[in-house]
Each structure stands twice: as C-alpha cells, then as structure tokens.
Short mmCIF file of C-alpha atoms and ligand atoms in Angstrom, two decimals:
data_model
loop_
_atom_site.label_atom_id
_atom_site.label_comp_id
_atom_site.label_asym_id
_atom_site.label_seq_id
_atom_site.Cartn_x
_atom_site.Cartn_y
_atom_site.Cartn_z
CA UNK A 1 120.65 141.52 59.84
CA UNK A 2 117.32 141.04 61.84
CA UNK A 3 114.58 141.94 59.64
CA UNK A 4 111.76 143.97 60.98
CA UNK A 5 108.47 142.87 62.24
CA UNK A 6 107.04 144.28 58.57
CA UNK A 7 109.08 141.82 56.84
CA UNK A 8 106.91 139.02 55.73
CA UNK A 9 108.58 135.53 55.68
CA UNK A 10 107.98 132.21 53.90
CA UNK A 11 105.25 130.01 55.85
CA UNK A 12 107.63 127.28 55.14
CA UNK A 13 111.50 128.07 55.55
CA UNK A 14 111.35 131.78 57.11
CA UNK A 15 113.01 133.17 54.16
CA UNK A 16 111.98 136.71 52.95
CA UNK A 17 108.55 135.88 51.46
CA UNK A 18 107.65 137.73 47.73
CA UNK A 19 104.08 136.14 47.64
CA UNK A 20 101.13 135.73 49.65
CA UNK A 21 98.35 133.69 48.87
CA UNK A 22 95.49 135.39 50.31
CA UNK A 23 93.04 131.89 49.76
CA UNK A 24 95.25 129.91 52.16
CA UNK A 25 97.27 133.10 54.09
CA UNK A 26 100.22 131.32 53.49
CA UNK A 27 103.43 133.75 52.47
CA UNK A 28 106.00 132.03 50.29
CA UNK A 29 109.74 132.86 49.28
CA UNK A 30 110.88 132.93 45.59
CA UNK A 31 112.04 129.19 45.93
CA UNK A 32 108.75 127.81 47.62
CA UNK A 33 106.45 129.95 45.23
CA UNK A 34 107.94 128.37 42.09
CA UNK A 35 108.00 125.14 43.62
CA UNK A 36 104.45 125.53 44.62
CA UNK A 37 103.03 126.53 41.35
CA UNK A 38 104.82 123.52 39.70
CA UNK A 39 104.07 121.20 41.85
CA UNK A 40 100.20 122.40 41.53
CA UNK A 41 100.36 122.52 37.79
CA UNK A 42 101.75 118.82 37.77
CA UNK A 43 99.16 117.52 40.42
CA UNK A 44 96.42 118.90 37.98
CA UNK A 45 98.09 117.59 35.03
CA UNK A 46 98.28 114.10 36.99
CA UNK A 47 95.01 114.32 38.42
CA UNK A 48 92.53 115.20 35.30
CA UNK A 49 95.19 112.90 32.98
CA UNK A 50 96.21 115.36 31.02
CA UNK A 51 99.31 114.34 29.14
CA UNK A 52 99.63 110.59 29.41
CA UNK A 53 103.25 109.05 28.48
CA UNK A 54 104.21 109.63 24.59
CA UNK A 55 102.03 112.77 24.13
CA UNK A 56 103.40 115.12 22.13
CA UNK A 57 102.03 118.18 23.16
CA UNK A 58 101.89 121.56 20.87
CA UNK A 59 101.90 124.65 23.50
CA UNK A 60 99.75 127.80 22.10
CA UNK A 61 102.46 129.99 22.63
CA UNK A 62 100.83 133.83 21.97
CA UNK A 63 104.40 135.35 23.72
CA UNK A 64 102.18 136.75 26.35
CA UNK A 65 102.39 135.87 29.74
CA UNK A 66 100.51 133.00 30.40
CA UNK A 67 101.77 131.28 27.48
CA UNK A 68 105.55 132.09 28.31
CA UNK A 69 105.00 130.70 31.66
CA UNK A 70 102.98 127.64 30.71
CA UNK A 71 105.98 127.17 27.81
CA UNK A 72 108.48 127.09 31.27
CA UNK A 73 106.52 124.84 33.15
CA UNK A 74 105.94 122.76 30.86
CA UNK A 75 109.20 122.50 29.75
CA UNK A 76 110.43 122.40 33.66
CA UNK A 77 108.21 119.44 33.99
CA UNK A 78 109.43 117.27 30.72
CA UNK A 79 111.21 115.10 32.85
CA UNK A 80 108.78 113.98 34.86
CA UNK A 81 106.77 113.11 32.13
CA UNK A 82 107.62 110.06 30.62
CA UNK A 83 108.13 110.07 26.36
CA UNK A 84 106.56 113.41 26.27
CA UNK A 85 108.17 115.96 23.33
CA UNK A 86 107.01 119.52 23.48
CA UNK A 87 106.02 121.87 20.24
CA UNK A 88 105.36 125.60 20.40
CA UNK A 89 102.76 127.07 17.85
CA UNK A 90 102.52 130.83 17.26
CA UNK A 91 99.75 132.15 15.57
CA UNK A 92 100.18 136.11 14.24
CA UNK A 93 96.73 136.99 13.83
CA UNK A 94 98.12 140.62 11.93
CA UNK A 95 97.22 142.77 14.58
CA UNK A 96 99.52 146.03 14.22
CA UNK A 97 101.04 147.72 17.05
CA UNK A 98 100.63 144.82 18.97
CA UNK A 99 101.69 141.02 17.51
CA UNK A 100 104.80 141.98 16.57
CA UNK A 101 106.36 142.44 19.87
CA UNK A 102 104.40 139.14 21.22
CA UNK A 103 105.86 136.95 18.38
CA UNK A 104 108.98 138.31 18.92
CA UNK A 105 109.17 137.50 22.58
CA UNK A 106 108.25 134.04 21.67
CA UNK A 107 110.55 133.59 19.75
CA UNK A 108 112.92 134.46 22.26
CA UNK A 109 111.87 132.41 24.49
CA UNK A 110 111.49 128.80 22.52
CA UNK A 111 115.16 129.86 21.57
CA UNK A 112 116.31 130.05 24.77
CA UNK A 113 114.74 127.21 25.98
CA UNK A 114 115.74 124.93 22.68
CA UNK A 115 112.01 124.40 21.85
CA UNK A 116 110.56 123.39 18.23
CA UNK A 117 108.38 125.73 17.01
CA UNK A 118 105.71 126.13 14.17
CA UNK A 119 104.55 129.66 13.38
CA UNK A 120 101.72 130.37 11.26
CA UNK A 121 100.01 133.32 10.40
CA UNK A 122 96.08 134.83 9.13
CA UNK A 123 97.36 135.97 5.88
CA UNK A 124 98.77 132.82 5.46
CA UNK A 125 96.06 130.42 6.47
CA UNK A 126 92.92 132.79 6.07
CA UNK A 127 93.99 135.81 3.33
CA UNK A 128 94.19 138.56 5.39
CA UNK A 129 95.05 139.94 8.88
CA UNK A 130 92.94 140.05 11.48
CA UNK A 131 92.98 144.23 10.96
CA UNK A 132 91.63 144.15 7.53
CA UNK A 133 89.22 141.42 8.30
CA UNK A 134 87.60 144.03 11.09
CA UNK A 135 87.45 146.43 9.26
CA UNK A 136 84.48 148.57 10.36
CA UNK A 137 82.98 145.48 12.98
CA UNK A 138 85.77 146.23 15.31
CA UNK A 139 83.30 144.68 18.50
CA UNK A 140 82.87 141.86 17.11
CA UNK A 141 87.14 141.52 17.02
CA UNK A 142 87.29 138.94 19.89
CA UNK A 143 84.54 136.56 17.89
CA UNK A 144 86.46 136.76 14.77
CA UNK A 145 89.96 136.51 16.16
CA UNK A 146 88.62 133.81 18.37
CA UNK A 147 87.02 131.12 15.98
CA UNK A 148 89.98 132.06 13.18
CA UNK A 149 92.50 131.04 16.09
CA UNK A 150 91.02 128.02 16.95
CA UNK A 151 91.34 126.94 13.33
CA UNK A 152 94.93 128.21 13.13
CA UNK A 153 95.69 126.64 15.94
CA UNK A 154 94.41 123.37 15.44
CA UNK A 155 95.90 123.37 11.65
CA UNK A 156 99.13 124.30 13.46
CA UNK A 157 99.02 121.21 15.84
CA UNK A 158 97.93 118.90 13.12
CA UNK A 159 100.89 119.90 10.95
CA UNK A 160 103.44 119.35 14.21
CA UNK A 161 101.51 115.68 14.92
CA UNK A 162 100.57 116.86 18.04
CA UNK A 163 98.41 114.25 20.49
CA UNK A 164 97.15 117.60 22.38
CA UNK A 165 97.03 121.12 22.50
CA UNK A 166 97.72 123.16 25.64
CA UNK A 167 96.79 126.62 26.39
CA UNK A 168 97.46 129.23 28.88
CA UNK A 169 94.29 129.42 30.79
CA UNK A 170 94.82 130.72 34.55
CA UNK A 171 92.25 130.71 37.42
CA UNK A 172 91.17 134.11 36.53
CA UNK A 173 90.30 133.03 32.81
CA UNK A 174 88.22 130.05 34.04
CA UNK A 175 86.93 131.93 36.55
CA UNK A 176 85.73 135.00 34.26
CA UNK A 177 84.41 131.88 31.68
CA UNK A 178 81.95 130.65 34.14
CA UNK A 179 80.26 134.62 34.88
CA UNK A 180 80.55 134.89 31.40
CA UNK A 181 78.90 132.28 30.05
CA UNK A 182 75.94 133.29 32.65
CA UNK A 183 76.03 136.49 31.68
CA UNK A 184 75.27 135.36 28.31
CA UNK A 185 72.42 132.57 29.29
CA UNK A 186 74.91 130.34 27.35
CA UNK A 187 74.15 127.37 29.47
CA UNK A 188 75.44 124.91 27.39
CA UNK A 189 78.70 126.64 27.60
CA UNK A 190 78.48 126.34 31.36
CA UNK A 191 77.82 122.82 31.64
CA UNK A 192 80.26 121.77 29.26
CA UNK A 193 83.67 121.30 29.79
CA UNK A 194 85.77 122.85 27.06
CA UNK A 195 89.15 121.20 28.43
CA UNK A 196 87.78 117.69 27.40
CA UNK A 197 86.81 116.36 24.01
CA UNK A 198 86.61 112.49 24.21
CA UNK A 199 84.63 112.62 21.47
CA UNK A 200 87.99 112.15 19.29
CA UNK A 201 86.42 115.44 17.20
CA UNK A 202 89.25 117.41 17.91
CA UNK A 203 92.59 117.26 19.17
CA UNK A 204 91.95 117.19 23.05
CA UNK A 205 92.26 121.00 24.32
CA UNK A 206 94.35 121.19 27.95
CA UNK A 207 94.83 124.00 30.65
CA UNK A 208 97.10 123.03 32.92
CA UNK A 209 97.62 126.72 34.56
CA UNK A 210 93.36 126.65 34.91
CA UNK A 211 94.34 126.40 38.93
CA UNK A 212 97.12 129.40 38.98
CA UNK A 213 96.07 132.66 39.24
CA UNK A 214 97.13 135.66 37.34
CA UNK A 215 98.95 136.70 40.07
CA UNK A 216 100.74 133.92 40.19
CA UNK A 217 101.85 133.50 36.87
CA UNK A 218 102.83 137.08 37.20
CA UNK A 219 105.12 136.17 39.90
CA UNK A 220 106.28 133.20 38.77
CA UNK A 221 107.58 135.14 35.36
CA UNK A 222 109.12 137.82 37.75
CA UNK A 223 110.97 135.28 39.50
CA UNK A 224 112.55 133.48 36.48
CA UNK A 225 113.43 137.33 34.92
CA UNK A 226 110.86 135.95 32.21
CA UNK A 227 108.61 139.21 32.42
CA UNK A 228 108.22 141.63 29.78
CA UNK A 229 105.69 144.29 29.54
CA UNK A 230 104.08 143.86 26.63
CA UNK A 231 101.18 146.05 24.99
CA UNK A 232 97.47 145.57 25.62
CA UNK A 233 95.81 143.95 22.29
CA UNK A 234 94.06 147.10 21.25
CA UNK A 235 90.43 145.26 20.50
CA UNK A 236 90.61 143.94 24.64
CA UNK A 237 88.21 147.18 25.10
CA UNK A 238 85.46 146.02 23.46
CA UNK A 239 85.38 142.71 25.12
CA UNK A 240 82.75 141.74 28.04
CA UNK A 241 85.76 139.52 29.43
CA UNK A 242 87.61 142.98 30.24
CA UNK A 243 84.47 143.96 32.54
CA UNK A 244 84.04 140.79 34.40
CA UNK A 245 87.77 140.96 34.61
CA UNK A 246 87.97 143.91 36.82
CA UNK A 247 84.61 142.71 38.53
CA UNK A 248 85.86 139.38 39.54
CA UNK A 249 89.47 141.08 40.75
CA UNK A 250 88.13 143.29 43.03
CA UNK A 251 85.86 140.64 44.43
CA UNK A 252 88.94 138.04 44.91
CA UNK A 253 90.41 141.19 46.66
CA UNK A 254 88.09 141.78 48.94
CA UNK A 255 87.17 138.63 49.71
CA UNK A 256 90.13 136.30 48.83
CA UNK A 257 88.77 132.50 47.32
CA UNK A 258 86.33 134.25 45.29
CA UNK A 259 87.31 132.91 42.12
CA UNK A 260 87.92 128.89 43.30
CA UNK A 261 84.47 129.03 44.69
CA UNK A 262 83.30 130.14 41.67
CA UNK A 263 84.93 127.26 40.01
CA UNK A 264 84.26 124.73 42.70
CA UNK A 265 80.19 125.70 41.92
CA UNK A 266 80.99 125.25 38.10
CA UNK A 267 82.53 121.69 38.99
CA UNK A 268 78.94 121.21 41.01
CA UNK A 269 76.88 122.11 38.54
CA UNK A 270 78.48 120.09 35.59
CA UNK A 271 77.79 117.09 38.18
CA UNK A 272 74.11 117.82 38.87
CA UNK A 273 73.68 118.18 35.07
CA UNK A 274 75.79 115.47 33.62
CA UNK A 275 72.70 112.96 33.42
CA UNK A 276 70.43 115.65 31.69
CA UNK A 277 73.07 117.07 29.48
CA UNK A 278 74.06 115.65 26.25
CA UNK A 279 76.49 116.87 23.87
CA UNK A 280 74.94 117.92 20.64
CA UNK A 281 75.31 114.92 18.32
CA UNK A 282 78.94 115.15 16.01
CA UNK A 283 78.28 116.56 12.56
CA UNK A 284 80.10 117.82 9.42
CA UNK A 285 80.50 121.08 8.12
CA UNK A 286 78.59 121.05 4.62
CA UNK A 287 80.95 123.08 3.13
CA UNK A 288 84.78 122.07 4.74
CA UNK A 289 83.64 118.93 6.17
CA UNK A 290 85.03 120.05 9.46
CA UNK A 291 83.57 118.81 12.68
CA UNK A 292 80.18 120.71 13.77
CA UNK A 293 77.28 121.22 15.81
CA UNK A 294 75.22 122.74 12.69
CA UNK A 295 74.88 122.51 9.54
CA UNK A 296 78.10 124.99 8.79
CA UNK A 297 81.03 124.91 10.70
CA UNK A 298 81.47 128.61 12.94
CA UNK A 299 84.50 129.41 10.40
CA UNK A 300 82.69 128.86 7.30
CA UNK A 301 79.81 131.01 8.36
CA UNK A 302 82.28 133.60 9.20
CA UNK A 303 83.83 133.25 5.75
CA UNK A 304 80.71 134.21 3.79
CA UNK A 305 81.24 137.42 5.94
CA UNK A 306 84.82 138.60 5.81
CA UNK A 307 86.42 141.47 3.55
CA UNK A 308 88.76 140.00 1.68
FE1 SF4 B 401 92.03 138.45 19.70
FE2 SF4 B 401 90.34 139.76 21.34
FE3 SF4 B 401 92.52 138.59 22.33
FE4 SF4 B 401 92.76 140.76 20.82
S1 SF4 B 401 91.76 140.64 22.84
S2 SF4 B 401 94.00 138.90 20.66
S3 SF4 B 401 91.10 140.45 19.34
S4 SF4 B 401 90.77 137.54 21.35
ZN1 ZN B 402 110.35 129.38 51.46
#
C-alpha cells in the first residue's frame, strides 16, 4: 500500500517513522530510533570514559522509566564493553501508594533480563520510611529523600563492590539542573560537575542517558513493550524541579534545541571557571567520618532532625 503524503518516514531507510527529533528534523523508524539512542548513549559513555574495561557498574534502578531504560541499554551494550558485570540496586524509600508498584516493576525487569540485584530499603538502613520521617515537613520531602538516597545508594554499591554507580539522568534532568541551580544562586552547583568525582571521595557517579531526552527514553521503552504507567511520587508537587519542568518543556517545544543549548552554555561556563573554581577541600564528617565539605556530613545533620 502507498502511504499518504501525511505519513512521516524514517530520514534514513523510508520506513514508517514513530519519532521525530525536532533538534535535528530528522524522523526515525522504530529500528533507527533504538539504534540511534544506543549508539548516542555508547558514544557518550566512550567519549567522557565512563566505564573503562573491568568496571563493575551498580545501575540505580528506581523501576521508573529512566532507570528501566538505562537498565536495557546498559545491558544491550555489555558486549561492547569489555570485562564489564552489571548490578541493579533498588532503594524503597517507604513511600505508600507509590514504591510498591516501582519496586515491583524492577523486579520484573532485572528478572527478565537475568540481572543481579541488591535491594535495600529506609527502614532498613535509616529506621523509618521516608513517610514517617516527613511527617508534618512534607516540602522539604525531595531534600530528605534526596540526601537519605544518596547514602542508600552508595551503601548499596559498596556492598555489591561496585567501581561506579550509574543513574538515569536524561537531557531534561540536566537540563532542569542547570535553571535550577540558578534559580537558587547555587553557583557552586553550577560550576561543578556532579557526574565526576576524581577526587576518589566517592564512588564515581555516571549518567549515561544525560544526552537522551525524555522523549526519547519514552519512546525507546514504547518500542521494546518496556512501558508501564506508573504513579506520580506524591511529594513531586512540592518540588521547584516540577515548575522548571513544565517551563523548560514548553520552551524545547516551541523552540526545539532549547535544552542542549542550555547544556552546551553549562559546558561553557564550567570552562571559563575551571581556573577560578576550586573544589572545597575533602573533609570528614565529625560524627560518621563520612566524606564532607563541613564539619557534619548533610545526613548526619539531617539525623539530629528526623522523627524516629
Ligand atoms: Fe523522593 Fe522527591 Fe523523587 Fe518523591 S519526587 S521520590 S520525594 S526525590
Ligand atoms: Zn529507519
């Protein structure tokens, strides 16, 4: 059958195309767009380094959608990637009505693909879920969920001997980071780039998705019949990010490239200030002995705060 003039088709074979990337106006078929986004995720892995040969790399796998697809990738790359194992860490923060159907969707999916996998959870590692813990300082639920993660997670990856720890970060994360963190005067933040930690303080952080867009990913799941919908975290509406979220996504609508110029001027401004910046100097926590930039570690002033 002759399709009709309506009938988008792929910029590179003339199949029916299911994506269009409005940044380049090229329209892709289901083939070329998954081979596209894995070839991008691999030349980014490639170009910043980030899994060298005999990494063993834990995945932050939350069961949402930009883990699941990193999880894929990832996995769809392995053999590319010379001596590289993969381990999947799920952290249940306890956040009813929500978690549950996330862990349980990553579970299905390390299962599927045949992946190890180390669960932990708050109660376990902290006393309490993330619920009780907010318990009447419900805006401040993205601070506390955040900084207890971090911990979780990088217990998590410690336990599975992990030589990094990747995380789902798309374009549109990165990209709502860098408005963020100016929205916030948090310069420091700006400058500094939270993907790299040579300072051997931490196990070094990765995002290979931080060039995919949410879009993307989205498609990329739809293709592989890896989406789910899954429900909204139910703190997401006190959270700044949620604002600049919608900002930025009408913006990159209207005026498609939006976001990788906004990242492009991030990249230029970390140059310009990499001779005047210095990283705070490396300290210990007084009370866990954890790295630190003060005198307590974020998570043990947090502590001396939460209902336990
Ligand atoms: Fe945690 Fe905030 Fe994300 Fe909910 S939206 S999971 S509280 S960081
Ligand atoms: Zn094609």
């Amino acid at each position: 059958m002759v399709p009709g003039p309506e009938v988008p088709r792929c910029s590179i074979c003339t199949d029916p195309a299911v994506l269009f990337q409005r940044g380049n106006g090229r329209h892709l078929c289901g083939t070329h767009a998954i081979s596209d986004i894995c070839d991008r995720v691999s030349a980014t892995i490639r170009e910043e380094e980030m899994i060298v040969p005999g990494d063993r790399v834990a995945v932050a796998l939350s069961g949402g959608k930009d883990s699941t697809a990193l999880l894929m990738i990832l996995n769809r790359l392995l053999p590319s990637l010379k001596g590289v194992s993969l381990v999947a860490i799920t952290i249940d923060e306890g956040i009813a009505g929500y978690r549950d159907e996330t862990v349980r969707s990553a579970g299905n999916l390390v299962s599927s693909l045949g992946v190890e996998h180390i669960s932990l959870s708050f109660p376990d590692l902290f006393g309490n879920t993330l619920d009780q813990f907010l318990k009447g300082r419900e805006k401040e639920a993205c601070t506390v969920c955040g900084i207890l993660r971090k911990k979780a997670l990088i217990t998590g990856s410690e336990r599975a001997g992990a030589t990094k720890l990747a995380t789902g970060h798309n374009l549109d994360d990165e990209a709502q980071s860098v408005l963020m963190n100016i929205f916030r005067g948090d310069f420091s933040r700006l400058v500094r780039n939270s993907g790299a930690d040579s300072s051997g303080r931490f196990i070094p952080r990765i995002k290979p998705l931080k060039g995919i867009s949410e879009k993307e990913i989205a498609t990329f799941l739809l293709l592989n019949n890896a989406w789910t919908d899954l429900p909204e975290c139910p703190y997401s509406g006190y959270a700044l990010r949620r604002e600049v979220r919608s900002m930025l996504s009408g913006l990159e609508y209207r005026h498609p490239g939006t976001m990788q110029h906004l990242m492009e001027s991030k990249k230029k401004i970390e140059k310009y200030c990499a001779s005047t910046y210095t990283r705070e100097p490396i300290r210990r926590c007084r009370v866990c002995g954890d790295p630190s930039s003060g005198e307590l570690c974020q998570l043990c002033q947090l502590r001396s705060s939460l209902v336990r």
